[in-house]
Structure formats: structure tokens, C-alpha cells
Amino acid sequence: MQTGLFQLLRFGIVGASATAGHFIVALTLMRTLDLSVPLANAMAFLAAFFVSFSGHYFWTFRSAKRVLPTAVRFFAVAMIATAVSTCLALTLDAYTPWHDTLKLALAVIVIPSVSFAISKIWIF
């Protein structure tokens, strides 16, 4: 396998880990604190951010760039992704009769598929 394919695989593993953590935290907040899907999704973003950034910085892209500027760029992209994810969650919450778990899963899983190219080209 080529290095690019290994990098894509590492991106997927880190992304899946962050996404799983995001989903678990959001679901826990929804069930224990009775938060809405959009609010729980936005709050769970913070937990997932640290998993995602550290995994990509140290493993996926093995960046030699300075941590702080890289983290700022990563945070900007992550915030945009979270805003889009939260808008999707709001839309699903308002216009579909689907179960909250399905709405949350769609909101959390759809967005990361776009972020690999942005991460590779601009962030790391």
C-alpha cells in the first residue's frame, strides 16, 4: 500500500474514534440531561475536537508545524463543520419524524467525509 492510502486509513481511524466519542457524549447528554439533539451535538463537539486534533496532528499527518497555529486552523474548520452539522441536526429535528438517535447519527457522520481534503491541503 502507498503512504497516501495509509494516511487515509489513519484519518479514518482517528475520525471514527472522534465521531464515536462525539456520538456517545451527545447521546449521554441527551439521555441524562434531556438536552435537544442540536444542543447535545454542539456540546459533544468539544470532546471530539481534542481526540480528533491530537490524533491527526500526531498520527495521521505527523505534522512538524507548530501546534498552536495548526490547532487554530483545525478549530476553524471544525467549527464550520460543527455549524453545518448542527444546522443539519436542527433541520432533521424540525422536519423529520425520525428517532433522535438516527437524527444525531446523520448529523455527526455526514460532515467528516469532507474534512480529509481540507485537513491535508490547508491545516497540516
JSON list of C-alpha atoms in Angstrom, two decimals:
[
{"chain": "A", "resi": 1, "resn": "MET", "atom": "CA", "xyz": [0.00, 0.00, 0.00]},
{"chain": "A", "resi": 2, "resn": "GLN", "atom": "CA", "xyz": [1.11, 3.52, -0.65]},
{"chain": "A", "resi": 3, "resn": "THR", "atom": "CA", "xyz": [1.73, 6.15, 2.03]},
{"chain": "A", "resi": 4, "resn": "GLY", "atom": "CA", "xyz": [-1.35, 8.11, 0.91]},
{"chain": "A", "resi": 5, "resn": "LEU", "atom": "CA", "xyz": [-3.55, 5.08, 1.45]},
{"chain": "A", "resi": 6, "resn": "PHE", "atom": "CA", "xyz": [-2.09, 4.52, 4.93]},
{"chain": "A", "resi": 7, "resn": "GLN", "atom": "CA", "xyz": [-2.70, 8.18, 5.69]},
{"chain": "A", "resi": 8, "resn": "LEU", "atom": "CA", "xyz": [-6.31, 7.89, 4.55]},
{"chain": "A", "resi": 9, "resn": "LEU", "atom": "CA", "xyz": [-6.70, 4.78, 6.73]},
{"chain": "A", "resi": 10, "resn": "ARG", "atom": "CA", "xyz": [-5.25, 6.62, 9.75]},
{"chain": "A", "resi": 11, "resn": "PHE", "atom": "CA", "xyz": [-7.56, 9.56, 9.02]},
{"chain": "A", "resi": 12, "resn": "GLY", "atom": "CA", "xyz": [-10.49, 7.15, 9.04]},
{"chain": "A", "resi": 13, "resn": "ILE", "atom": "CA", "xyz": [-9.45, 5.55, 12.32]},
{"chain": "A", "resi": 14, "resn": "VAL", "atom": "CA", "xyz": [-8.96, 8.88, 14.09]},
{"chain": "A", "resi": 15, "resn": "GLY", "atom": "CA", "xyz": [-12.15, 10.25, 12.56]},
{"chain": "A", "resi": 16, "resn": "ALA", "atom": "CA", "xyz": [-14.14, 7.18, 13.55]},
{"chain": "A", "resi": 17, "resn": "SER", "atom": "CA", "xyz": [-12.79, 7.41, 17.10]},
{"chain": "A", "resi": 18, "resn": "ALA", "atom": "CA", "xyz": [-13.66, 11.10, 17.37]},
{"chain": "A", "resi": 19, "resn": "THR", "atom": "CA", "xyz": [-17.05, 10.50, 15.78]},
{"chain": "A", "resi": 20, "resn": "ALA", "atom": "CA", "xyz": [-17.81, 7.61, 18.13]},
{"chain": "A", "resi": 21, "resn": "GLY", "atom": "CA", "xyz": [-16.82, 9.75, 21.10]},
{"chain": "A", "resi": 22, "resn": "HIS", "atom": "CA", "xyz": [-18.89, 12.65, 19.78]},
{"chain": "A", "resi": 23, "resn": "PHE", "atom": "CA", "xyz": [-21.89, 10.38, 19.34]},
{"chain": "A", "resi": 24, "resn": "ILE", "atom": "CA", "xyz": [-21.55, 8.76, 22.78]},
{"chain": "A", "resi": 25, "resn": "VAL", "atom": "CA", "xyz": [-21.12, 12.09, 24.58]},
{"chain": "A", "resi": 26, "resn": "ALA", "atom": "CA", "xyz": [-24.05, 13.64, 22.72]},
{"chain": "A", "resi": 27, "resn": "LEU", "atom": "CA", "xyz": [-26.29, 10.63, 23.33]},
{"chain": "A", "resi": 28, "resn": "THR", "atom": "CA", "xyz": [-25.34, 10.63, 27.01]},
{"chain": "A", "resi": 29, "resn": "LEU", "atom": "CA", "xyz": [-26.16, 14.34, 27.29]},
{"chain": "A", "resi": 30, "resn": "MET", "atom": "CA", "xyz": [-29.49, 13.79, 25.56]},
{"chain": "A", "resi": 31, "resn": "ARG", "atom": "CA", "xyz": [-30.45, 10.89, 27.80]},
{"chain": "A", "resi": 32, "resn": "THR", "atom": "CA", "xyz": [-29.13, 12.12, 31.16]},
{"chain": "A", "resi": 33, "resn": "LEU", "atom": "CA", "xyz": [-29.75, 15.87, 30.90]},
{"chain": "A", "resi": 34, "resn": "ASP", "atom": "CA", "xyz": [-32.65, 15.69, 28.44]},
{"chain": "A", "resi": 35, "resn": "LEU", "atom": "CA", "xyz": [-30.90, 18.04, 26.02]},
{"chain": "A", "resi": 36, "resn": "SER", "atom": "CA", "xyz": [-32.14, 18.55, 22.48]},
{"chain": "A", "resi": 37, "resn": "VAL", "atom": "CA", "xyz": [-30.30, 16.94, 19.57]},
{"chain": "A", "resi": 38, "resn": "PRO", "atom": "CA", "xyz": [-28.75, 20.21, 18.33]},
{"chain": "A", "resi": 39, "resn": "LEU", "atom": "CA", "xyz": [-27.58, 21.32, 21.78]},
{"chain": "A", "resi": 40, "resn": "ALA", "atom": "CA", "xyz": [-26.12, 17.92, 22.70]},
{"chain": "A", "resi": 41, "resn": "ASN", "atom": "CA", "xyz": [-24.42, 17.74, 19.30]},
{"chain": "A", "resi": 42, "resn": "ALA", "atom": "CA", "xyz": [-22.80, 21.15, 19.74]},
{"chain": "A", "resi": 43, "resn": "MET", "atom": "CA", "xyz": [-21.59, 20.36, 23.26]},
{"chain": "A", "resi": 44, "resn": "ALA", "atom": "CA", "xyz": [-20.18, 16.96, 22.29]},
{"chain": "A", "resi": 45, "resn": "PHE", "atom": "CA", "xyz": [-18.11, 18.69, 19.62]},
{"chain": "A", "resi": 46, "resn": "LEU", "atom": "CA", "xyz": [-15.66, 19.90, 22.27]},
{"chain": "A", "resi": 47, "resn": "ALA", "atom": "CA", "xyz": [-14.88, 16.38, 23.47]},
{"chain": "A", "resi": 48, "resn": "ALA", "atom": "CA", "xyz": [-14.44, 15.15, 19.93]},
{"chain": "A", "resi": 49, "resn": "PHE", "atom": "CA", "xyz": [-12.23, 18.11, 18.98]},
{"chain": "A", "resi": 50, "resn": "PHE", "atom": "CA", "xyz": [-9.41, 17.08, 21.31]},
{"chain": "A", "resi": 51, "resn": "VAL", "atom": "CA", "xyz": [-9.47, 13.46, 20.16]},
{"chain": "A", "resi": 52, "resn": "SER", "atom": "CA", "xyz": [-9.56, 14.48, 16.52]},
{"chain": "A", "resi": 53, "resn": "PHE", "atom": "CA", "xyz": [-6.88, 17.18, 16.64]},
{"chain": "A", "resi": 54, "resn": "SER", "atom": "CA", "xyz": [-4.37, 15.20, 18.66]},
{"chain": "A", "resi": 55, "resn": "GLY", "atom": "CA", "xyz": [-4.91, 12.07, 16.57]},
{"chain": "A", "resi": 56, "resn": "HIS", "atom": "CA", "xyz": [-4.48, 13.89, 13.29]},
{"chain": "A", "resi": 57, "resn": "TYR", "atom": "CA", "xyz": [-1.62, 16.10, 14.47]},
{"chain": "A", "resi": 58, "resn": "PHE", "atom": "CA", "xyz": [0.48, 13.32, 15.97]},
{"chain": "A", "resi": 59, "resn": "TRP", "atom": "CA", "xyz": [-0.55, 10.28, 13.91]},
{"chain": "A", "resi": 60, "resn": "THR", "atom": "CA", "xyz": [-2.47, 10.90, 10.67]},
{"chain": "A", "resi": 61, "resn": "PHE", "atom": "CA", "xyz": [-0.43, 13.78, 9.30]},
{"chain": "A", "resi": 62, "resn": "ARG", "atom": "CA", "xyz": [2.53, 13.63, 11.72]},
{"chain": "A", "resi": 63, "resn": "SER", "atom": "CA", "xyz": [2.77, 17.37, 11.46]},
{"chain": "A", "resi": 64, "resn": "ALA", "atom": "CA", "xyz": [6.02, 19.20, 12.10]},
{"chain": "A", "resi": 65, "resn": "LYS", "atom": "CA", "xyz": [4.17, 22.51, 12.04]},
{"chain": "A", "resi": 66, "resn": "ARG", "atom": "CA", "xyz": [3.81, 24.48, 15.25]},
{"chain": "A", "resi": 67, "resn": "VAL", "atom": "CA", "xyz": [0.94, 23.22, 17.37]},
{"chain": "A", "resi": 68, "resn": "LEU", "atom": "CA", "xyz": [-0.89, 26.48, 18.09]},
{"chain": "A", "resi": 69, "resn": "PRO", "atom": "CA", "xyz": [-1.32, 27.82, 14.52]},
{"chain": "A", "resi": 70, "resn": "THR", "atom": "CA", "xyz": [-2.23, 24.32, 13.35]},
{"chain": "A", "resi": 71, "resn": "ALA", "atom": "CA", "xyz": [-4.76, 23.95, 16.19]},
{"chain": "A", "resi": 72, "resn": "VAL", "atom": "CA", "xyz": [-6.31, 27.32, 15.32]},
{"chain": "A", "resi": 73, "resn": "ARG", "atom": "CA", "xyz": [-6.79, 26.33, 11.66]},
{"chain": "A", "resi": 74, "resn": "PHE", "atom": "CA", "xyz": [-8.11, 22.93, 12.70]},
{"chain": "A", "resi": 75, "resn": "PHE", "atom": "CA", "xyz": [-10.51, 24.57, 15.18]},
{"chain": "A", "resi": 76, "resn": "ALA", "atom": "CA", "xyz": [-11.80, 26.93, 12.47]},
{"chain": "A", "resi": 77, "resn": "VAL", "atom": "CA", "xyz": [-12.56, 24.04, 10.12]},
{"chain": "A", "resi": 78, "resn": "ALA", "atom": "CA", "xyz": [-14.04, 22.02, 12.98]},
{"chain": "A", "resi": 79, "resn": "MET", "atom": "CA", "xyz": [-16.31, 24.92, 13.98]},
{"chain": "A", "resi": 80, "resn": "ILE", "atom": "CA", "xyz": [-17.57, 25.26, 10.43]},
{"chain": "A", "resi": 81, "resn": "ALA", "atom": "CA", "xyz": [-18.19, 21.51, 10.27]},
{"chain": "A", "resi": 82, "resn": "THR", "atom": "CA", "xyz": [-19.98, 21.64, 13.61]},
{"chain": "A", "resi": 83, "resn": "ALA", "atom": "CA", "xyz": [-22.12, 24.56, 12.47]},
{"chain": "A", "resi": 84, "resn": "VAL", "atom": "CA", "xyz": [-23.13, 22.63, 9.38]},
{"chain": "A", "resi": 85, "resn": "SER", "atom": "CA", "xyz": [-23.70, 19.50, 11.48]},
{"chain": "A", "resi": 86, "resn": "THR", "atom": "CA", "xyz": [-25.82, 21.46, 13.97]},
{"chain": "A", "resi": 87, "resn": "CYS", "atom": "CA", "xyz": [-27.87, 23.02, 11.15]},
{"chain": "A", "resi": 88, "resn": "LEU", "atom": "CA", "xyz": [-28.43, 19.54, 9.78]},
{"chain": "A", "resi": 89, "resn": "ALA", "atom": "CA", "xyz": [-29.47, 18.35, 13.26]},
{"chain": "A", "resi": 90, "resn": "LEU", "atom": "CA", "xyz": [-31.87, 21.29, 13.60]},
{"chain": "A", "resi": 91, "resn": "THR", "atom": "CA", "xyz": [-33.36, 20.58, 10.19]},
{"chain": "A", "resi": 92, "resn": "LEU", "atom": "CA", "xyz": [-33.76, 16.88, 10.89]},
{"chain": "A", "resi": 93, "resn": "ASP", "atom": "CA", "xyz": [-35.20, 17.65, 14.32]},
{"chain": "A", "resi": 94, "resn": "ALA", "atom": "CA", "xyz": [-37.77, 20.06, 12.90]},
{"chain": "A", "resi": 95, "resn": "TYR", "atom": "CA", "xyz": [-38.80, 18.27, 9.72]},
{"chain": "A", "resi": 96, "resn": "THR", "atom": "CA", "xyz": [-38.48, 14.53, 10.25]},
{"chain": "A", "resi": 97, "resn": "PRO", "atom": "CA", "xyz": [-40.34, 12.12, 12.49]},
{"chain": "A", "resi": 98, "resn": "TRP", "atom": "CA", "xyz": [-37.21, 10.00, 12.86]},
{"chain": "A", "resi": 99, "resn": "HIS", "atom": "CA", "xyz": [-35.89, 8.81, 16.19]},
{"chain": "A", "resi": 100, "resn": "ASP", "atom": "CA", "xyz": [-33.45, 11.22, 17.88]},
{"chain": "A", "resi": 101, "resn": "THR", "atom": "CA", "xyz": [-30.63, 8.65, 17.71]},
{"chain": "A", "resi": 102, "resn": "LEU", "atom": "CA", "xyz": [-30.93, 8.46, 13.91]},
{"chain": "A", "resi": 103, "resn": "LYS", "atom": "CA", "xyz": [-31.04, 12.25, 13.61]},
{"chain": "A", "resi": 104, "resn": "LEU", "atom": "CA", "xyz": [-27.91, 12.53, 15.75]},
{"chain": "A", "resi": 105, "resn": "ALA", "atom": "CA", "xyz": [-26.10, 9.81, 13.80]},
{"chain": "A", "resi": 106, "resn": "LEU", "atom": "CA", "xyz": [-26.81, 11.55, 10.49]},
{"chain": "A", "resi": 107, "resn": "ALA", "atom": "CA", "xyz": [-25.72, 14.93, 11.84]},
{"chain": "A", "resi": 108, "resn": "VAL", "atom": "CA", "xyz": [-22.47, 13.55, 13.24]},
{"chain": "A", "resi": 109, "resn": "ILE", "atom": "CA", "xyz": [-21.46, 11.20, 10.41]},
{"chain": "A", "resi": 110, "resn": "VAL", "atom": "CA", "xyz": [-22.23, 13.23, 7.27]},
{"chain": "A", "resi": 111, "resn": "ILE", "atom": "CA", "xyz": [-19.77, 16.10, 7.80]},
{"chain": "A", "resi": 112, "resn": "PRO", "atom": "CA", "xyz": [-16.40, 14.35, 8.43]},
{"chain": "A", "resi": 113, "resn": "SER", "atom": "CA", "xyz": [-16.28, 12.90, 4.93]},
{"chain": "A", "resi": 114, "resn": "VAL", "atom": "CA", "xyz": [-15.42, 16.36, 3.54]},
{"chain": "A", "resi": 115, "resn": "SER", "atom": "CA", "xyz": [-12.74, 17.29, 6.07]},
{"chain": "A", "resi": 116, "resn": "PHE", "atom": "CA", "xyz": [-9.93, 14.98, 4.88]},
{"chain": "A", "resi": 117, "resn": "ALA", "atom": "CA", "xyz": [-9.06, 17.12, 1.86]},
{"chain": "A", "resi": 118, "resn": "ILE", "atom": "CA", "xyz": [-9.26, 20.35, 3.87]},
{"chain": "A", "resi": 119, "resn": "SER", "atom": "CA", "xyz": [-7.03, 18.84, 6.56]},
{"chain": "A", "resi": 120, "resn": "LYS", "atom": "CA", "xyz": [-4.44, 17.55, 4.13]},
{"chain": "A", "resi": 121, "resn": "ILE", "atom": "CA", "xyz": [-4.25, 20.67, 1.97]},
{"chain": "A", "resi": 122, "resn": "TRP", "atom": "CA", "xyz": [-4.67, 23.56, 4.41]},
{"chain": "A", "resi": 123, "resn": "ILE", "atom": "CA", "xyz": [-4.33, 22.51, 8.04]},
{"chain": "A", "resi": 124, "resn": "PHE", "atom": "CA", "xyz": [-1.50, 20.00, 8.23]}
]
